[in-house]
PDB file of N, CA and C in Angstrom:
ATOM      1  N   MET A   1      93.720  63.216 107.416  1.00  0.00           N
ATOM      2  CA  MET A   1      92.640  63.408 106.485  1.00  0.00           C
ATOM      3  C   MET A   1      91.846  64.645 106.889  1.00  0.00           C
ATOM      4  N   GLN A   2      91.589  65.521 105.924  1.00  0.00           N
ATOM      5  CA  GLN A   2      90.882  66.763 106.225  1.00  0.00           C
ATOM      6  C   GLN A   2      89.416  66.629 105.828  1.00  0.00           C
ATOM      7  N   ARG A   3      88.553  67.099 106.690  1.00  0.00           N
ATOM      8  CA  ARG A   3      87.122  67.037 106.413  1.00  0.00           C
ATOM      9  C   ARG A   3      86.726  68.113 105.437  1.00  0.00           C
ATOM     10  N   GLU A   4      85.658  67.866 104.678  1.00  0.00           N
ATOM     11  CA  GLU A   4      85.195  68.810 103.659  1.00  0.00           C
ATOM     12  C   GLU A   4      84.803  70.155 104.250  1.00  0.00           C
ATOM     13  N   ASN A   5      84.151  70.146 105.394  1.00  0.00           N
ATOM     14  CA  ASN A   5      83.651  71.389 105.971  1.00  0.00           C
ATOM     15  C   ASN A   5      84.612  71.982 107.005  1.00  0.00           C
ATOM     16  N   ALA A   6      85.826  71.485 107.041  1.00  0.00           N
ATOM     17  CA  ALA A   6      86.811  72.006 107.993  1.00  0.00           C
ATOM     18  C   ALA A   6      87.235  73.416 107.585  1.00  0.00           C
ATOM     19  N   ILE A   7      87.423  74.253 108.560  1.00  0.00           N
ATOM     20  CA  ILE A   7      87.871  75.621 108.308  1.00  0.00           C
ATOM     21  C   ILE A   7      89.382  75.591 108.108  1.00  0.00           C
ATOM     22  N   PRO A   8      89.875  76.132 106.982  1.00  0.00           N
ATOM     23  CA  PRO A   8      91.327  76.102 106.768  1.00  0.00           C
ATOM     24  C   PRO A   8      92.042  76.964 107.798  1.00  0.00           C
ATOM     25  N   ARG A   9      93.187  76.507 108.237  1.00  0.00           N
ATOM     26  CA  ARG A   9      93.937  77.284 109.225  1.00  0.00           C
ATOM     27  C   ARG A   9      94.604  78.464 108.528  1.00  0.00           C
ATOM     28  N   PRO A  10      94.749  79.575 109.221  1.00  0.00           N
ATOM     29  CA  PRO A  10      95.411  80.736 108.610  1.00  0.00           C
ATOM     30  C   PRO A  10      96.900  80.470 108.430  1.00  0.00           C
ATOM     31  N   ALA A  11      97.482  81.126 107.437  1.00  0.00           N
ATOM     32  CA  ALA A  11      98.912  80.985 107.175  1.00  0.00           C
ATOM     33  C   ALA A  11      99.708  81.545 108.349  1.00  0.00           C
ATOM     34  N   ASP A  12     100.864  80.959 108.587  1.00  0.00           N
ATOM     35  CA  ASP A  12     101.721  81.466 109.655  1.00  0.00           C
ATOM     36  C   ASP A  12     103.133  81.706 109.114  1.00  0.00           C
ATOM     37  N   GLY A  13     104.031  82.089 109.988  1.00  0.00           N
ATOM     38  CA  GLY A  13     105.401  82.400 109.597  1.00  0.00           C
ATOM     39  C   GLY A  13     106.129  81.218 108.984  1.00  0.00           C
ATOM     40  N   GLN A  14     105.804  80.009 109.434  1.00  0.00           N
ATOM     41  CA  GLN A  14     106.440  78.814 108.866  1.00  0.00           C
ATOM     42  C   GLN A  14     106.020  78.611 107.411  1.00  0.00           C
ATOM     43  N   ASP A  15     104.750  78.840 107.114  1.00  0.00           N
ATOM     44  CA  ASP A  15     104.277  78.727 105.736  1.00  0.00           C
ATOM     45  C   ASP A  15     104.994  79.738 104.848  1.00  0.00           C
ATOM     46  N   TYR A  16     105.106  80.962 105.354  1.00  0.00           N
ATOM     47  CA  TYR A  16     105.764  82.021 104.603  1.00  0.00           C
ATOM     48  C   TYR A  16     107.241  81.686 104.379  1.00  0.00           C
ATOM     49  N   ALA A  17     107.918  81.246 105.432  1.00  0.00           N
ATOM     50  CA  ALA A  17     109.342  80.911 105.326  1.00  0.00           C
ATOM     51  C   ALA A  17     109.563  79.766 104.343  1.00  0.00           C
ATOM     52  N   ALA A  18     108.685  78.779 104.341  1.00  0.00           N
ATOM     53  CA  ALA A  18     108.833  77.648 103.420  1.00  0.00           C
ATOM     54  C   ALA A  18     108.755  78.126 101.971  1.00  0.00           C
ATOM     55  N   LEU A  19     107.815  79.018 101.685  1.00  0.00           N
ATOM     56  CA  LEU A  19     107.714  79.552 100.331  1.00  0.00           C
ATOM     57  C   LEU A  19     108.938  80.379  99.964  1.00  0.00           C
ATOM     58  N   ARG A  20     109.377  81.228 100.887  1.00  0.00           N
ATOM     59  CA  ARG A  20     110.538  82.091 100.594  1.00  0.00           C
ATOM     60  C   ARG A  20     111.807  81.264 100.425  1.00  0.00           C
ATOM     61  N   GLN A  21     111.975  80.212 101.220  1.00  0.00           N
ATOM     62  CA  GLN A  21     113.160  79.366 101.093  1.00  0.00           C
ATOM     63  C   GLN A  21     113.183  78.634  99.764  1.00  0.00           C
ATOM     64  N   SER A  22     112.024  78.361  99.217  1.00  0.00           N
ATOM     65  CA  SER A  22     111.971  77.665  97.935  1.00  0.00           C
ATOM     66  C   SER A  22     112.189  78.613  96.761  1.00  0.00           C
ATOM     67  N   GLY A  23     112.401  79.900  97.049  1.00  0.00           N
ATOM     68  CA  GLY A  23     112.687  80.856  95.989  1.00  0.00           C
ATOM     69  C   GLY A  23     111.517  81.718  95.573  1.00  0.00           C
ATOM     70  N   THR A  24     110.399  81.595  96.236  1.00  0.00           N
ATOM     71  CA  THR A  24     109.222  82.403  95.916  1.00  0.00           C
ATOM     72  C   THR A  24     109.460  83.849  96.331  1.00  0.00           C
ATOM     73  N   SER A  25     109.064  84.780  95.482  1.00  0.00           N
ATOM     74  CA  SER A  25     109.240  86.196  95.809  1.00  0.00           C
ATOM     75  C   SER A  25     108.298  86.595  96.942  1.00  0.00           C
ATOM     76  N   PRO A  26     108.625  87.689  97.648  1.00  0.00           N
ATOM     77  CA  PRO A  26     107.739  88.129  98.728  1.00  0.00           C
ATOM     78  C   PRO A  26     106.309  88.414  98.256  1.00  0.00           C
ATOM     79  N   LEU A  27     106.165  89.030  97.092  1.00  0.00           N
ATOM     80  CA  LEU A  27     104.829  89.349  96.581  1.00  0.00           C
ATOM     81  C   LEU A  27     104.046  88.084  96.255  1.00  0.00           C
ATOM     82  N   ARG A  28     104.716  87.134  95.632  1.00  0.00           N
ATOM     83  CA  ARG A  28     104.026  85.898  95.282  1.00  0.00           C
ATOM     84  C   ARG A  28     103.654  85.098  96.534  1.00  0.00           C
ATOM     85  N   ALA A  29     104.550  85.081  97.529  1.00  0.00           N
ATOM     86  CA  ALA A  29     104.246  84.384  98.783  1.00  0.00           C
ATOM     87  C   ALA A  29     103.023  85.014  99.444  1.00  0.00           C
ATOM     88  N   ARG A  30     102.969  86.340  99.433  1.00  0.00           N
ATOM     89  CA  ARG A  30     101.824  87.050 100.007  1.00  0.00           C
ATOM     90  C   ARG A  30     100.533  86.655  99.289  1.00  0.00           C
ATOM     91  N   THR A  31     100.593  86.606  97.968  1.00  0.00           N
ATOM     92  CA  THR A  31      99.416  86.266  97.173  1.00  0.00           C
ATOM     93  C   THR A  31      98.992  84.820  97.401  1.00  0.00           C
ATOM     94  N   GLN A  32      99.937  83.895  97.372  1.00  0.00           N
ATOM     95  CA  GLN A  32      99.610  82.482  97.548  1.00  0.00           C
ATOM     96  C   GLN A  32      99.001  82.185  98.911  1.00  0.00           C
ATOM     97  N   LEU A  33      99.465  82.901  99.925  1.00  0.00           N
ATOM     98  CA  LEU A  33      98.957  82.654 101.276  1.00  0.00           C
ATOM     99  C   LEU A  33      97.755  83.524 101.621  1.00  0.00           C
ATOM    100  N   GLY A  34      97.414  84.465 100.743  1.00  0.00           N
ATOM    101  CA  GLY A  34      96.272  85.341 101.001  1.00  0.00           C
ATOM    102  C   GLY A  34      96.488  86.253 102.185  1.00  0.00           C
ATOM    103  N   LEU A  35      97.695  86.810 102.296  1.00  0.00           N
ATOM    104  CA  LEU A  35      98.036  87.649 103.445  1.00  0.00           C
ATOM    105  C   LEU A  35      97.667  89.105 103.198  1.00  0.00           C
ATOM    106  N   GLU A  36      97.356  89.792 104.268  1.00  0.00           N
ATOM    107  CA  GLU A  36      97.180  91.244 104.226  1.00  0.00           C
ATOM    108  C   GLU A  36      98.561  91.882 104.121  1.00  0.00           C
ATOM    109  N   ASP A  37      98.618  93.163 103.713  1.00  0.00           N
ATOM    110  CA  ASP A  37      99.909  93.852 103.589  1.00  0.00           C
ATOM    111  C   ASP A  37     100.707  93.802 104.890  1.00  0.00           C
ATOM    112  N   TRP A  38     100.051  94.111 106.004  1.00  0.00           N
ATOM    113  CA  TRP A  38     100.757  94.158 107.278  1.00  0.00           C
ATOM    114  C   TRP A  38     101.285  92.792 107.674  1.00  0.00           C
ATOM    115  N   GLN A  39     100.542  91.724 107.352  1.00  0.00           N
ATOM    116  CA  GLN A  39     100.995  90.373 107.688  1.00  0.00           C
ATOM    117  C   GLN A  39     102.224  90.011 106.854  1.00  0.00           C
ATOM    118  N   ALA A  40     102.167  90.321 105.563  1.00  0.00           N
ATOM    119  CA  ALA A  40     103.293  90.004 104.680  1.00  0.00           C
ATOM    120  C   ALA A  40     104.545  90.760 105.106  1.00  0.00           C
ATOM    121  N   ARG A  41     104.394  92.032 105.463  1.00  0.00           N
ATOM    122  CA  ARG A  41     105.553  92.811 105.923  1.00  0.00           C
ATOM    123  C   ARG A  41     106.134  92.202 107.196  1.00  0.00           C
ATOM    124  N   ARG A  42     105.277  91.794 108.108  1.00  0.00           N
ATOM    125  CA  ARG A  42     105.728  91.196 109.370  1.00  0.00           C
ATOM    126  C   ARG A  42     106.449  89.879 109.124  1.00  0.00           C
ATOM    127  N   PHE A  43     105.861  89.002 108.294  1.00  0.00           N
ATOM    128  CA  PHE A  43     106.489  87.717 108.004  1.00  0.00           C
ATOM    129  C   PHE A  43     107.818  87.898 107.275  1.00  0.00           C
ATOM    130  N   GLU A  44     107.898  88.870 106.357  1.00  0.00           N
ATOM    131  CA  GLU A  44     109.154  89.114 105.645  1.00  0.00           C
ATOM    132  C   GLU A  44     110.225  89.625 106.608  1.00  0.00           C
ATOM    133  N   LYS A  45     109.820  90.505 107.511  1.00  0.00           N
ATOM    134  CA  LYS A  45     110.763  91.020 108.507  1.00  0.00           C
ATOM    135  C   LYS A  45     111.290  89.881 109.379  1.00  0.00           C
ATOM    136  N   LEU A  46     110.406  89.009 109.815  1.00  0.00           N
ATOM    137  CA  LEU A  46     110.812  87.858 110.629  1.00  0.00           C
ATOM    138  C   LEU A  46     111.704  86.906 109.843  1.00  0.00           C
ATOM    139  N   PHE A  47     111.356  86.676 108.575  1.00  0.00           N
ATOM    140  CA  PHE A  47     112.140  85.786 107.730  1.00  0.00           C
ATOM    141  C   PHE A  47     113.557  86.327 107.544  1.00  0.00           C
ATOM    142  N   ARG A  48     113.674  87.619 107.250  1.00  0.00           N
ATOM    143  CA  ARG A  48     114.998  88.216 107.043  1.00  0.00           C
ATOM    144  C   ARG A  48     115.815  88.237 108.335  1.00  0.00           C
ATOM    145  N   ALA A  49     115.156  88.494 109.467  1.00  0.00           N
ATOM    146  CA  ALA A  49     115.869  88.488 110.746  1.00  0.00           C
ATOM    147  C   ALA A  49     116.397  87.090 111.061  1.00  0.00           C
ATOM    148  N   ARG A  50     115.591  86.097 110.818  1.00  0.00           N
ATOM    149  CA  ARG A  50     116.016  84.716 111.063  1.00  0.00           C
ATOM    150  C   ARG A  50     117.166  84.340 110.130  1.00  0.00           C
ATOM    151  N   THR A  51     117.076  84.763 108.877  1.00  0.00           N
ATOM    152  CA  THR A  51     118.130  84.486 107.912  1.00  0.00           C
ATOM    153  C   THR A  51     119.426  85.174 108.327  1.00  0.00           C
ATOM    154  N   ALA A  52     119.325  86.409 108.811  1.00  0.00           N
ATOM    155  CA  ALA A  52     120.512  87.159 109.238  1.00  0.00           C
ATOM    156  C   ALA A  52     121.207  86.473 110.418  1.00  0.00           C
ATOM    157  N   ARG A  53     120.447  85.785 111.243  1.00  0.00           N
ATOM    158  CA  ARG A  53     121.022  85.056 112.377  1.00  0.00           C
ATOM    159  C   ARG A  53     121.602  83.713 111.957  1.00  0.00           C
ATOM    160  N   GLY A  54     121.430  83.358 110.672  1.00  0.00           N
ATOM    161  CA  GLY A  54     121.966  82.086 110.182  1.00  0.00           C
ATOM    162  C   GLY A  54     120.986  80.941 110.278  1.00  0.00           C
ATOM    163  N   CYS A  55     119.738  81.239 110.583  1.00  0.00           N
ATOM    164  CA  CYS A  55     118.719  80.195 110.686  1.00  0.00           C
ATOM    165  C   CYS A  55     117.756  80.310 109.504  1.00  0.00           C
ATOM    166  N   GLY A  56     117.206  79.214 109.103  1.00  0.00           N
ATOM    167  CA  GLY A  56     116.117  79.248 108.142  1.00  0.00           C
ATOM    168  C   GLY A  56     116.493  79.474 106.700  1.00  0.00           C
ATOM    169  N   ASP A  57     117.776  79.450 106.369  1.00  0.00           N
ATOM    170  CA  ASP A  57     118.155  79.655 104.983  1.00  0.00           C
ATOM    171  C   ASP A  57     119.133  78.575 104.564  1.00  0.00           C
ATOM    172  N   ASN A  58     118.824  77.334 104.858  1.00  0.00           N
ATOM    173  CA  ASN A  58     119.772  76.262 104.590  1.00  0.00           C
ATOM    174  C   ASN A  58     119.552  75.588 103.247  1.00  0.00           C
ATOM    175  N   GLN A  59     118.561  76.022 102.469  1.00  0.00           N
ATOM    176  CA  GLN A  59     118.299  75.372 101.204  1.00  0.00           C
ATOM    177  C   GLN A  59     118.926  76.086 100.014  1.00  0.00           C
ATOM    178  N   LEU A  60     119.253  77.342 100.154  1.00  0.00           N
ATOM    179  CA  LEU A  60     119.850  78.097  99.059  1.00  0.00           C
ATOM    180  C   LEU A  60     121.191  78.662  99.497  1.00  0.00           C
ATOM    181  N   PRO A  61     122.113  78.833  98.552  1.00  0.00           N
ATOM    182  CA  PRO A  61     123.384  79.464  98.921  1.00  0.00           C
ATOM    183  C   PRO A  61     123.139  80.865  99.471  1.00  0.00           C
ATOM    184  N   LYS A  62     123.994  81.321 100.355  1.00  0.00           N
ATOM    185  CA  LYS A  62     123.818  82.629 100.980  1.00  0.00           C
ATOM    186  C   LYS A  62     123.758  83.744  99.946  1.00  0.00           C
ATOM    187  N   PHE A  63     124.557  83.660  98.875  1.00  0.00           N
ATOM    188  CA  PHE A  63     124.555  84.739  97.897  1.00  0.00           C
ATOM    189  C   PHE A  63     123.234  84.853  97.145  1.00  0.00           C
ATOM    190  N   ALA A  64     122.443  83.789  97.119  1.00  0.00           N
ATOM    191  CA  ALA A  64     121.190  83.820  96.371  1.00  0.00           C
ATOM    192  C   ALA A  64     120.194  84.811  96.969  1.00  0.00           C
ATOM    193  N   ARG A  65     120.383  85.213  98.207  1.00  0.00           N
ATOM    194  CA  ARG A  65     119.490  86.174  98.840  1.00  0.00           C
ATOM    195  C   ARG A  65     120.057  87.594  98.784  1.00  0.00           C
ATOM    196  N   HIS A  66     121.218  87.762  98.237  1.00  0.00           N
ATOM    197  CA  HIS A  66     121.874  89.058  98.220  1.00  0.00           C
ATOM    198  C   HIS A  66     121.393  89.857  97.019  1.00  0.00           C
ATOM    199  N   GLU A  67     120.641  90.930  97.272  1.00  0.00           N
ATOM    200  CA  GLU A  67     119.997  91.691  96.205  1.00  0.00           C
ATOM    201  C   GLU A  67     120.986  92.244  95.185  1.00  0.00           C
ATOM    202  N   ALA A  68     122.143  92.709  95.627  1.00  0.00           N
ATOM    203  CA  ALA A  68     123.131  93.267  94.691  1.00  0.00           C
ATOM    204  C   ALA A  68     123.658  92.176  93.759  1.00  0.00           C
ATOM    205  N   HIS A  69     123.881  90.987  94.296  1.00  0.00           N
ATOM    206  CA  HIS A  69     124.362  89.875  93.473  1.00  0.00           C
ATOM    207  C   HIS A  69     123.315  89.493  92.429  1.00  0.00           C
ATOM    208  N   VAL A  70     122.078  89.367  92.868  1.00  0.00           N
ATOM    209  CA  VAL A  70     121.003  88.999  91.948  1.00  0.00           C
ATOM    210  C   VAL A  70     120.862  90.058  90.855  1.00  0.00           C
ATOM    211  N   ALA A  71     120.904  91.330  91.218  1.00  0.00           N
ATOM    212  CA  ALA A  71     120.792  92.402  90.230  1.00  0.00           C
ATOM    213  C   ALA A  71     121.935  92.330  89.221  1.00  0.00           C
ATOM    214  N   ALA A  72     123.152  92.054  89.688  1.00  0.00           N
ATOM    215  CA  ALA A  72     124.304  91.954  88.785  1.00  0.00           C
ATOM    216  C   ALA A  72     124.164  90.773  87.826  1.00  0.00           C
ATOM    217  N   VAL A  73     123.712  89.631  88.328  1.00  0.00           N
ATOM    218  CA  VAL A  73     123.536  88.459  87.466  1.00  0.00           C
ATOM    219  C   VAL A  73     122.446  88.722  86.434  1.00  0.00           C
ATOM    220  N   LEU A  74     121.338  89.322  86.853  1.00  0.00           N
ATOM    221  CA  LEU A  74     120.266  89.630  85.911  1.00  0.00           C
ATOM    222  C   LEU A  74     120.722  90.623  84.856  1.00  0.00           C
ATOM    223  N   ALA A  75     121.535  91.602  85.248  1.00  0.00           N
ATOM    224  CA  ALA A  75     122.058  92.574  84.291  1.00  0.00           C
ATOM    225  C   ALA A  75     122.990  91.908  83.284  1.00  0.00           C
ATOM    226  N   ALA A  76     123.650  90.830  83.696  1.00  0.00           N
ATOM    227  CA  ALA A  76     124.562  90.106  82.814  1.00  0.00           C
ATOM    228  C   ALA A  76     123.841  89.060  81.968  1.00  0.00           C
ATOM    229  N   GLY A  77     122.538  88.960  82.090  1.00  0.00           N
ATOM    230  CA  GLY A  77     121.784  88.028  81.255  1.00  0.00           C
ATOM    231  C   GLY A  77     120.937  87.028  82.005  1.00  0.00           C
ATOM    232  N   GLY A  78     121.155  86.865  83.278  1.00  0.00           N
ATOM    233  CA  GLY A  78     120.302  85.986  84.068  1.00  0.00           C
ATOM    234  C   GLY A  78     120.989  84.723  84.552  1.00  0.00           C
ATOM    235  N   PHE A  79     120.226  83.888  85.203  1.00  0.00           N
ATOM    236  CA  PHE A  79     120.713  82.652  85.799  1.00  0.00           C
ATOM    237  C   PHE A  79     120.523  81.475  84.842  1.00  0.00           C
ATOM    238  N   TRP A  80     121.338  80.465  84.988  1.00  0.00           N
ATOM    239  CA  TRP A  80     121.129  79.200  84.299  1.00  0.00           C
ATOM    240  C   TRP A  80     120.010  78.460  85.020  1.00  0.00           C
ATOM    241  N   ALA A  81     119.313  77.576  84.334  1.00  0.00           N
ATOM    242  CA  ALA A  81     118.212  76.827  84.935  1.00  0.00           C
ATOM    243  C   ALA A  81     118.224  75.393  84.419  1.00  0.00           C
ATOM    244  N   PHE A  82     117.694  74.481  85.202  1.00  0.00           N
ATOM    245  CA  PHE A  82     117.521  73.111  84.744  1.00  0.00           C
ATOM    246  C   PHE A  82     116.330  73.052  83.797  1.00  0.00           C
ATOM    247  N   SER A  83     116.386  72.151  82.835  1.00  0.00           N
ATOM    248  CA  SER A  83     115.219  71.949  81.980  1.00  0.00           C
ATOM    249  C   SER A  83     114.212  71.099  82.752  1.00  0.00           C
ATOM    250  N   GLU A  84     112.993  71.042  82.241  1.00  0.00           N
ATOM    251  CA  GLU A  84     111.939  70.287  82.913  1.00  0.00           C
ATOM    252  C   GLU A  84     111.299  69.309  81.939  1.00  0.00           C
ATOM    253  N   ARG A  85     110.799  68.220  82.486  1.00  0.00           N
ATOM    254  CA  ARG A  85     110.108  67.216  81.693  1.00  0.00           C
ATOM    255  C   ARG A  85     108.806  66.872  82.405  1.00  0.00           C
ATOM    256  N   ARG A  86     107.718  66.807  81.645  1.00  0.00           N
ATOM    257  CA  ARG A  86     106.413  66.481  82.224  1.00  0.00           C
ATOM    258  C   ARG A  86     106.346  64.995  82.549  1.00  0.00           C
ATOM    259  N   ILE A  87     105.740  64.682  83.686  1.00  0.00           N
ATOM    260  CA  ILE A  87     105.511  63.300  84.095  1.00  0.00           C
ATOM    261  C   ILE A  87     104.021  63.173  84.361  1.00  0.00           C
ATOM    262  N   GLY A  88     103.346  62.491  83.495  1.00  0.00           N
ATOM    263  CA  GLY A  88     101.903  62.353  83.658  1.00  0.00           C
ATOM    264  C   GLY A  88     101.189  63.678  83.471  1.00  0.00           C
ATOM    265  N   ARG A  89     100.048  63.805  84.067  1.00  0.00           N
ATOM    266  CA  ARG A  89      99.222  64.991  83.892  1.00  0.00           C
ATOM    267  C   ARG A  89      99.702  66.174  84.719  1.00  0.00           C
ATOM    268  N   ASP A  90     100.098  65.924  85.967  1.00  0.00           N
ATOM    269  CA  ASP A  90     100.423  67.017  86.876  1.00  0.00           C
ATOM    270  C   ASP A  90     101.874  67.062  87.336  1.00  0.00           C
ATOM    271  N   GLY A  91     102.676  66.113  86.927  1.00  0.00           N
ATOM    272  CA  GLY A  91     104.033  66.047  87.438  1.00  0.00           C
ATOM    273  C   GLY A  91     105.057  66.721  86.539  1.00  0.00           C
ATOM    274  N   VAL A  92     106.101  67.217  87.163  1.00  0.00           N
ATOM    275  CA  VAL A  92     107.218  67.831  86.445  1.00  0.00           C
ATOM    276  C   VAL A  92     108.501  67.312  87.068  1.00  0.00           C
ATOM    277  N   ALA A  93     109.436  66.901  86.223  1.00  0.00           N
ATOM    278  CA  ALA A  93     110.740  66.450  86.700  1.00  0.00           C
ATOM    279  C   ALA A  93     111.796  67.443  86.242  1.00  0.00           C
ATOM    280  N   VAL A  94     112.684  67.806  87.139  1.00  0.00           N
ATOM    281  CA  VAL A  94     113.802  68.672  86.809  1.00  0.00           C
ATOM    282  C   VAL A  94     114.895  67.769  86.259  1.00  0.00           C
ATOM    283  N   CYS A  95     115.498  68.157  85.125  1.00  0.00           N
ATOM    284  CA  CYS A  95     116.484  67.280  84.509  1.00  0.00           C
ATOM    285  C   CYS A  95     117.533  68.097  83.746  1.00  0.00           C
ATOM    286  N   LEU A  96     118.471  67.402  83.178  1.00  0.00           N
ATOM    287  CA  LEU A  96     119.490  68.020  82.334  1.00  0.00           C
ATOM    288  C   LEU A  96     118.987  67.965  80.889  1.00  0.00           C
ATOM    289  N   PRO A  97     119.395  68.790  80.024  1.00  0.00           N
ATOM    290  CA  PRO A  97     120.490  69.752  80.106  1.00  0.00           C
ATOM    291  C   PRO A  97     120.059  71.027  80.806  1.00  0.00           C
ATOM    292  N   MET A  98     121.062  71.804  81.183  1.00  0.00           N
ATOM    293  CA  MET A  98     120.797  73.114  81.765  1.00  0.00           C
ATOM    294  C   MET A  98     120.533  74.096  80.624  1.00  0.00           C
ATOM    295  N   ILE A  99     119.679  75.047  80.897  1.00  0.00           N
ATOM    296  CA  ILE A  99     119.313  76.056  79.910  1.00  0.00           C
ATOM    297  C   ILE A  99     119.974  77.375  80.315  1.00  0.00           C
ATOM    298  N   GLY A 100     120.739  77.919  79.396  1.00  0.00           N
ATOM    299  CA  GLY A 100     121.430  79.166  79.669  1.00  0.00           C
ATOM    300  C   GLY A 100     120.512  80.368  79.593  1.00  0.00           C
ATOM    301  N   PRO A 101     120.955  81.501  80.133  1.00  0.00           N
ATOM    302  CA  PRO A 101     120.148  82.710  80.063  1.00  0.00           C
ATOM    303  C   PRO A 101     119.991  83.182  78.629  1.00  0.00           C
ATOM    304  N   ARG A 102     118.903  83.831  78.368  1.00  0.00           N
ATOM    305  CA  ARG A 102     118.659  84.342  77.013  1.00  0.00           C
ATOM    306  C   ARG A 102     119.536  85.564  76.752  1.00  0.00           C
ATOM    307  N   PRO A 103     120.124  85.621  75.556  1.00  0.00           N
ATOM    308  CA  PRO A 103     120.998  86.779  75.256  1.00  0.00           C
ATOM    309  C   PRO A 103     120.236  88.067  75.111  1.00  0.00           C
TER     310      PRO A 103
END
């Protein structure tokens, strides 16, 4: 339980890696965590080094981080995605059918 007047802890490399592993872009991760430019560059460098060693990238296929592959898929129309359904006020469920890229 967190107290109302507690000082929030600063973001660290684990917070950054968790966002990046979930598919968040580097810019968005920087914004969400309120990082300075130098901090974001450092965390991204650490994240990529860890990924290159085979650590820290177990949630997405290896090709999903490959910039050339992503650029080629986007040029061909984009990625397929799961549809979403609202659950209550704040919840979202990922479900079928899959939604194809827009032509």
